Amino acid sequence: MNSMEEIIIFNECSNTDGRHIHLYRNKETGLWAAYGYSAYKVATMECHNDIPTVKSYSQTMLMPVVILNNDACRQIATLYHKEELTADYIRLSISEPRSVDTDNYRNWAQQLRDTLA
């Protein structure tokens, strides 16, 4: 496991309170990804804001992943306060956080995982 994978796992394990969305840019593809609870939040907001995404399950990370192009990432970033911003990472703060519904999250993740089987 590399250090970026460890950072992603740490961020998502501490993200059940619903306060943040973490987005990571893949340097090779230029696409952005959200994992775990962040992916779930992005997928949920996609339905209400017409944000184009690709949803899947990462066998490497063992959690859901949502892929965004630059335009979709910018669109999400305009909806929330940017707490941290680098060329390859964005942490967005949600002003009125809601804890993640773990049952719905688990069902969603299972559906994504099952589509790969």
PDB file of C-alpha atoms in Angstrom:
ATOM      1  CA  MET A   1       0.000   0.000   0.000  1.00  0.00           C
ATOM      2  CA  ASN A   2       1.415   3.379  -0.945  1.00  0.00           C
ATOM      3  CA  SER A   3       1.138   6.565   1.095  1.00  0.00           C
ATOM      4  CA  MET A   4      -1.670   8.026  -1.060  1.00  0.00           C
ATOM      5  CA  GLU A   5      -3.796   4.927  -0.479  1.00  0.00           C
ATOM      6  CA  GLU A   6      -3.162   5.236   3.260  1.00  0.00           C
ATOM      7  CA  ILE A   7      -4.215   8.902   3.199  1.00  0.00           C
ATOM      8  CA  ILE A   8      -7.419   8.060   1.322  1.00  0.00           C
ATOM      9  CA  ILE A   9      -8.302   5.272   3.750  1.00  0.00           C
ATOM     10  CA  PHE A  10      -7.613   7.510   6.764  1.00  0.00           C
ATOM     11  CA  ASN A  11      -9.664  10.385   5.309  1.00  0.00           C
ATOM     12  CA  GLU A  12     -12.645   8.190   4.544  1.00  0.00           C
ATOM     13  CA  CYS A  13     -12.578   6.276   7.839  1.00  0.00           C
ATOM     14  CA  SER A  14     -12.840   9.593   9.679  1.00  0.00           C
ATOM     15  CA  ASN A  15     -15.487  10.996   7.310  1.00  0.00           C
ATOM     16  CA  THR A  16     -18.641   9.325   8.661  1.00  0.00           C
ATOM     17  CA  ASP A  17     -19.735  12.599  10.262  1.00  0.00           C
ATOM     18  CA  GLY A  18     -20.464  13.975   6.787  1.00  0.00           C
ATOM     19  CA  ARG A  19     -18.310  17.098   7.130  1.00  0.00           C
ATOM     20  CA  HIS A  20     -16.043  16.690   4.095  1.00  0.00           C
ATOM     21  CA  ILE A  21     -15.717  15.596   0.527  1.00  0.00           C
ATOM     22  CA  HIS A  22     -12.197  14.563  -0.452  1.00  0.00           C
ATOM     23  CA  LEU A  23     -11.276  14.656  -4.153  1.00  0.00           C
ATOM     24  CA  TYR A  24      -8.001  13.287  -5.547  1.00  0.00           C
ATOM     25  CA  ARG A  25      -6.560  13.941  -9.003  1.00  0.00           C
ATOM     26  CA  ASN A  26      -4.852  11.130 -10.858  1.00  0.00           C
ATOM     27  CA  LYS A  27      -1.729  12.650 -12.415  1.00  0.00           C
ATOM     28  CA  GLU A  28      -1.665  10.139 -15.289  1.00  0.00           C
ATOM     29  CA  THR A  29      -5.261  10.602 -16.451  1.00  0.00           C
ATOM     30  CA  GLY A  30      -6.030  14.088 -15.138  1.00  0.00           C
ATOM     31  CA  LEU A  31      -9.340  12.758 -13.788  1.00  0.00           C
ATOM     32  CA  TRP A  32     -10.562  13.300 -10.243  1.00  0.00           C
ATOM     33  CA  ALA A  33     -11.758  10.581  -7.885  1.00  0.00           C
ATOM     34  CA  ALA A  34     -13.717  10.427  -4.670  1.00  0.00           C
ATOM     35  CA  TYR A  35     -13.608   7.257  -2.589  1.00  0.00           C
ATOM     36  CA  GLY A  36     -15.725   5.742   0.154  1.00  0.00           C
ATOM     37  CA  TYR A  37     -18.025   8.144   1.958  1.00  0.00           C
ATOM     38  CA  SER A  38     -16.877  11.044  -0.229  1.00  0.00           C
ATOM     39  CA  ALA A  39     -17.860   9.025  -3.304  1.00  0.00           C
ATOM     40  CA  TYR A  40     -21.274   8.359  -1.784  1.00  0.00           C
ATOM     41  CA  LYS A  41     -21.820  12.061  -1.120  1.00  0.00           C
ATOM     42  CA  VAL A  42     -20.791  12.961  -4.671  1.00  0.00           C
ATOM     43  CA  ALA A  43     -23.056  10.269  -6.132  1.00  0.00           C
ATOM     44  CA  THR A  44     -25.946  11.545  -4.012  1.00  0.00           C
ATOM     45  CA  MET A  45     -25.475  15.160  -5.101  1.00  0.00           C
ATOM     46  CA  GLU A  46     -25.038  14.088  -8.736  1.00  0.00           C
ATOM     47  CA  CYS A  47     -28.732  13.200  -8.859  1.00  0.00           C
ATOM     48  CA  HIS A  48     -29.751  16.728  -7.856  1.00  0.00           C
ATOM     49  CA  ASN A  49     -27.196  18.759  -9.804  1.00  0.00           C
ATOM     50  CA  ASP A  50     -26.701  16.925 -13.138  1.00  0.00           C
ATOM     51  CA  ILE A  51     -23.032  16.308 -12.419  1.00  0.00           C
ATOM     52  CA  PRO A  52     -21.599  13.703 -14.797  1.00  0.00           C
ATOM     53  CA  THR A  53     -19.730  10.931 -12.997  1.00  0.00           C
ATOM     54  CA  VAL A  54     -18.699   7.328 -13.407  1.00  0.00           C
ATOM     55  CA  LYS A  55     -19.401   5.125 -10.391  1.00  0.00           C
ATOM     56  CA  SER A  56     -17.550   1.889  -9.709  1.00  0.00           C
ATOM     57  CA  TYR A  57     -15.923  -0.156  -6.989  1.00  0.00           C
ATOM     58  CA  SER A  58     -12.156  -0.073  -6.498  1.00  0.00           C
ATOM     59  CA  GLN A  59     -10.790  -3.561  -5.942  1.00  0.00           C
ATOM     60  CA  THR A  60      -7.485  -2.017  -4.893  1.00  0.00           C
ATOM     61  CA  MET A  61      -8.968   0.336  -2.303  1.00  0.00           C
ATOM     62  CA  LEU A  62     -11.854  -1.996  -1.365  1.00  0.00           C
ATOM     63  CA  MET A  63     -14.344   0.863  -1.453  1.00  0.00           C
ATOM     64  CA  PRO A  64     -16.612   2.654  -3.923  1.00  0.00           C
ATOM     65  CA  VAL A  65     -15.089   5.206  -6.254  1.00  0.00           C
ATOM     66  CA  VAL A  66     -16.654   8.004  -8.287  1.00  0.00           C
ATOM     67  CA  ILE A  67     -14.648   9.441 -11.184  1.00  0.00           C
ATOM     68  CA  LEU A  68     -15.089  13.041 -12.324  1.00  0.00           C
ATOM     69  CA  ASN A  69     -13.657  15.069 -15.165  1.00  0.00           C
ATOM     70  CA  ASN A  70     -12.273  18.554 -14.510  1.00  0.00           C
ATOM     71  CA  ASP A  71     -15.564  20.312 -15.274  1.00  0.00           C
ATOM     72  CA  ALA A  72     -17.547  18.095 -12.907  1.00  0.00           C
ATOM     73  CA  CYS A  73     -14.922  18.579 -10.200  1.00  0.00           C
ATOM     74  CA  ARG A  74     -15.114  22.360 -10.602  1.00  0.00           C
ATOM     75  CA  GLN A  75     -18.909  22.188 -10.456  1.00  0.00           C
ATOM     76  CA  ILE A  76     -18.805  20.292  -7.145  1.00  0.00           C
ATOM     77  CA  ALA A  77     -16.125  22.614  -5.779  1.00  0.00           C
ATOM     78  CA  THR A  78     -18.402  25.635  -6.351  1.00  0.00           C
ATOM     79  CA  LEU A  79     -21.087  24.086  -4.127  1.00  0.00           C
ATOM     80  CA  TYR A  80     -18.968  23.929  -0.959  1.00  0.00           C
ATOM     81  CA  HIS A  81     -16.246  25.783   0.917  1.00  0.00           C
ATOM     82  CA  LYS A  82     -12.734  24.740  -0.124  1.00  0.00           C
ATOM     83  CA  GLU A  83     -10.769  23.997   3.061  1.00  0.00           C
ATOM     84  CA  GLU A  84      -7.703  22.720   1.258  1.00  0.00           C
ATOM     85  CA  LEU A  85      -6.722  23.003  -2.380  1.00  0.00           C
ATOM     86  CA  THR A  86      -3.622  21.729  -4.166  1.00  0.00           C
ATOM     87  CA  ALA A  87      -3.036  20.642  -7.755  1.00  0.00           C
ATOM     88  CA  ASP A  88      -3.948  17.046  -6.861  1.00  0.00           C
ATOM     89  CA  TYR A  89      -6.246  17.287  -3.833  1.00  0.00           C
ATOM     90  CA  ILE A  90      -9.338  19.191  -2.751  1.00  0.00           C
ATOM     91  CA  ARG A  91     -11.015  18.991   0.642  1.00  0.00           C
ATOM     92  CA  LEU A  92     -14.474  20.511   0.643  1.00  0.00           C
ATOM     93  CA  SER A  93     -16.284  21.429   3.834  1.00  0.00           C
ATOM     94  CA  ILE A  94     -20.033  20.876   4.045  1.00  0.00           C
ATOM     95  CA  SER A  95     -21.667  23.669   6.034  1.00  0.00           C
ATOM     96  CA  GLU A  96     -24.617  21.561   7.206  1.00  0.00           C
ATOM     97  CA  PRO A  97     -23.169  18.067   7.494  1.00  0.00           C
ATOM     98  CA  ARG A  98     -25.309  14.993   7.844  1.00  0.00           C
ATOM     99  CA  SER A  99     -23.886  11.735   9.052  1.00  0.00           C
ATOM    100  CA  VAL A 100     -23.687   9.118   6.344  1.00  0.00           C
ATOM    101  CA  ASP A 101     -26.597   6.669   6.427  1.00  0.00           C
ATOM    102  CA  THR A 102     -24.472   3.559   6.833  1.00  0.00           C
ATOM    103  CA  ASP A 103     -27.206   1.164   5.685  1.00  0.00           C
ATOM    104  CA  ASN A 104     -27.774   3.054   2.427  1.00  0.00           C
ATOM    105  CA  TYR A 105     -24.027   3.450   1.950  1.00  0.00           C
ATOM    106  CA  ARG A 106     -23.433  -0.273   2.497  1.00  0.00           C
ATOM    107  CA  ASN A 107     -26.213  -1.202   0.028  1.00  0.00           C
ATOM    108  CA  TRP A 108     -24.869   1.228  -2.573  1.00  0.00           C
ATOM    109  CA  ALA A 109     -21.320  -0.094  -2.172  1.00  0.00           C
ATOM    110  CA  GLN A 110     -22.573  -3.684  -2.443  1.00  0.00           C
ATOM    111  CA  GLN A 111     -24.434  -2.895  -5.674  1.00  0.00           C
ATOM    112  CA  LEU A 112     -21.282  -1.373  -7.174  1.00  0.00           C
ATOM    113  CA  ARG A 113     -19.191  -4.340  -6.057  1.00  0.00           C
ATOM    114  CA  ASP A 114     -21.739  -6.803  -7.481  1.00  0.00           C
ATOM    115  CA  THR A 115     -21.627  -5.141 -10.905  1.00  0.00           C
ATOM    116  CA  LEU A 116     -17.933  -6.071 -11.119  1.00  0.00           C
ATOM    117  CA  ALA A 117     -18.499  -9.730 -10.289  1.00  0.00           C
TER     118      ALA A 117
END
